[in-house]
Tab-separated table of C-alpha atoms in Angstrom:
chain	number	residue	atom	x	y	z
A	1	VAL	CA	0.000	0.000	0.000
A	2	GLN	CA	1.621	3.199	-1.120
A	3	LEU	CA	0.966	6.782	-2.152
A	4	VAL	CA	3.572	8.444	-4.308
A	5	GLU	CA	3.638	12.161	-5.025
A	6	SER	CA	5.364	13.620	-8.040
A	7	GLY	CA	5.508	16.839	-10.011
A	8	GLY	CA	7.278	19.072	-7.548
A	9	GLY	CA	10.209	21.249	-8.468
A	10	LEU	CA	11.552	24.771	-8.736
A	11	VAL	CA	9.299	27.379	-10.320
A	12	GLN	CA	9.352	31.149	-10.553
A	13	PRO	CA	6.744	33.273	-8.805
A	14	GLY	CA	3.598	33.354	-10.884
A	15	GLY	CA	4.344	29.984	-12.406
A	16	SER	CA	2.428	26.711	-12.274
A	17	LEU	CA	2.984	23.124	-11.267
A	18	ARG	CA	0.776	20.061	-11.289
A	19	LEU	CA	1.314	17.568	-8.526
A	20	SER	CA	0.213	13.955	-8.849
A	21	CYS	CA	-0.593	11.455	-6.145
A	22	ALA	CA	-0.601	7.890	-7.409
A	23	ALA	CA	-1.810	4.968	-5.336
A	24	SER	CA	-0.503	1.448	-5.542
A	25	GLY	CA	-1.650	-1.626	-3.676
A	26	PHE	CA	-5.170	-0.310	-3.182
A	27	THR	CA	-7.850	1.481	-5.137
A	28	LEU	CA	-8.651	5.091	-4.412
A	29	ASP	CA	-12.313	4.733	-5.400
A	30	TYR	CA	-13.534	4.684	-1.805
A	31	TYR	CA	-11.029	7.086	-0.362
A	32	ALA	CA	-11.184	10.795	0.160
A	33	ILE	CA	-7.867	12.473	-0.568
A	34	GLY	CA	-6.208	15.435	1.035
A	35	TRP	CA	-3.206	17.505	0.057
A	36	PHE	CA	-1.122	18.988	2.860
A	37	ARG	CA	2.101	20.931	2.998
A	38	GLN	CA	4.804	21.687	5.489
A	39	ALA	CA	7.317	24.482	5.221
A	40	PRO	CA	10.539	24.521	7.256
A	41	GLY	CA	9.863	25.494	10.832
A	42	LYS	CA	6.106	25.454	10.356
A	43	GLU	CA	3.347	23.022	11.157
A	44	ARG	CA	1.737	20.890	8.500
A	45	GLU	CA	-1.293	22.602	7.020
A	46	GLY	CA	-4.183	21.492	4.876
A	47	VAL	CA	-4.133	22.651	1.273
A	48	SER	CA	-7.072	20.976	-0.403
A	49	CYS	CA	-9.177	17.841	-0.305
A	50	ILE	CA	-11.591	15.950	-2.506
A	51	SER	CA	-14.310	13.456	-1.689
A	52	SER	CA	-14.220	9.919	-3.038
A	53	ASN	CA	-16.728	10.668	-5.809
A	54	SER	CA	-15.296	14.127	-6.624
A	55	GLY	CA	-18.575	15.682	-5.577
A	56	TYR	CA	-17.013	17.827	-2.890
A	57	THR	CA	-13.779	19.772	-2.808
A	58	ASN	CA	-12.379	22.149	-0.269
A	59	TYR	CA	-9.463	24.555	-0.211
A	60	ALA	CA	-7.607	26.525	2.382
A	61	ASP	CA	-8.409	30.213	2.018
A	62	SER	CA	-4.980	31.164	0.683
A	63	MET	CA	-5.272	28.574	-2.116
A	64	LYS	CA	-8.774	29.369	-3.327
A	65	GLY	CA	-8.766	30.555	-6.901
A	66	ARG	CA	-5.185	29.414	-7.461
A	67	PHE	CA	-5.220	25.659	-6.798
A	68	THR	CA	-7.495	23.013	-8.253
A	69	ILE	CA	-7.814	19.462	-6.995
A	70	SER	CA	-9.110	16.666	-9.196
A	71	ARG	CA	-9.014	12.929	-9.408
A	72	ASP	CA	-9.033	10.213	-12.022
A	73	ASN	CA	-10.114	7.033	-10.314
A	74	ALA	CA	-9.491	5.040	-13.489
A	75	LYS	CA	-5.822	6.012	-13.171
A	76	ASN	CA	-5.879	5.716	-9.379
A	77	THR	CA	-4.429	9.200	-9.224
A	78	VAL	CA	-5.279	12.548	-7.688
A	79	TYR	CA	-3.928	15.844	-8.973
A	80	LEU	CA	-3.285	19.275	-7.567
A	81	GLN	CA	-2.971	22.014	-10.175
A	82	MET	CA	-1.191	24.989	-8.668
A	83	ASN	CA	-1.243	28.306	-10.496
A	84	SER	CA	-0.022	31.791	-9.610
A	85	LEU	CA	2.505	30.321	-7.234
A	86	LYS	CA	4.037	32.528	-4.575
A	87	PRO	CA	7.260	32.177	-2.586
A	88	GLU	CA	5.157	31.418	0.487
A	89	ASP	CA	3.880	28.299	-1.270
A	90	THR	CA	7.341	26.774	-0.874
A	91	ALA	CA	6.984	23.570	1.120
A	92	VAL	CA	6.971	19.815	0.976
A	93	TYR	CA	3.586	18.727	-0.327
A	94	TYR	CA	2.004	15.487	0.848
A	95	CYS	CA	-1.064	13.598	-0.222
A	96	ALA	CA	-3.041	11.422	2.142
A	97	ALA	CA	-5.943	9.004	1.820
A	98	VAL	CA	-8.749	8.233	4.236
A	99	ALA	CA	-11.243	5.396	3.861
A	100	ARG	CA	-14.430	7.407	3.786
A	101	SER	CA	-16.336	9.457	1.255
A	102	SER	CA	-15.987	12.866	2.852
A	103	CYS	CA	-12.772	14.828	3.240
A	104	ARG	CA	-11.407	17.434	5.594
A	105	LEU	CA	-8.408	19.714	5.710
A	106	THR	CA	-7.163	18.572	9.080
A	107	SER	CA	-4.424	15.970	8.932
A	108	TRP	CA	-5.577	13.673	11.699
A	109	GLY	CA	-7.445	10.518	10.780
A	110	TYR	CA	-5.907	9.928	7.370
A	111	ASP	CA	-4.941	6.300	6.813
A	112	TYR	CA	-2.112	6.554	4.293
A	113	TRP	CA	0.467	9.212	3.529
A	114	GLY	CA	2.920	9.735	0.722
A	115	GLN	CA	6.549	10.638	1.200
A	116	GLY	CA	6.135	14.182	-0.077
A	117	THR	CA	7.385	16.222	-3.000
A	118	GLN	CA	9.307	19.481	-2.692
A	119	VAL	CA	7.883	22.631	-4.236
A	120	THR	CA	10.142	25.661	-4.316
A	121	VAL	CA	8.909	29.003	-5.610
A	122	SER	CA	11.780	31.381	-6.160
A	123	SER	CA	13.196	33.749	-8.738
């Protein structure tokens, strides 16, 4: 059972990245997915989440209008499209899965976590 994030990297302010979260060893169909991030010296914070059937999404206030979460259950993958990136978006981004239909932006209660992917926004 594994979640693997990819798509991180170095981008200039105002740029875009798309993160992927691929599951192996289990199907994501019945799992809500959350994206979280942690910057150096800061606590982990919720970024976005999506329900198992994609019917509900939620975003932290600072990400609304810039980030979009989506999922492709056929590919067992969840995505986070990040636009208009800012230096304060620099962090390690993690995806997590919880075996229920609804999602939340708090990190407790998630069953599986990925290892994280680094996003650095800098000129």
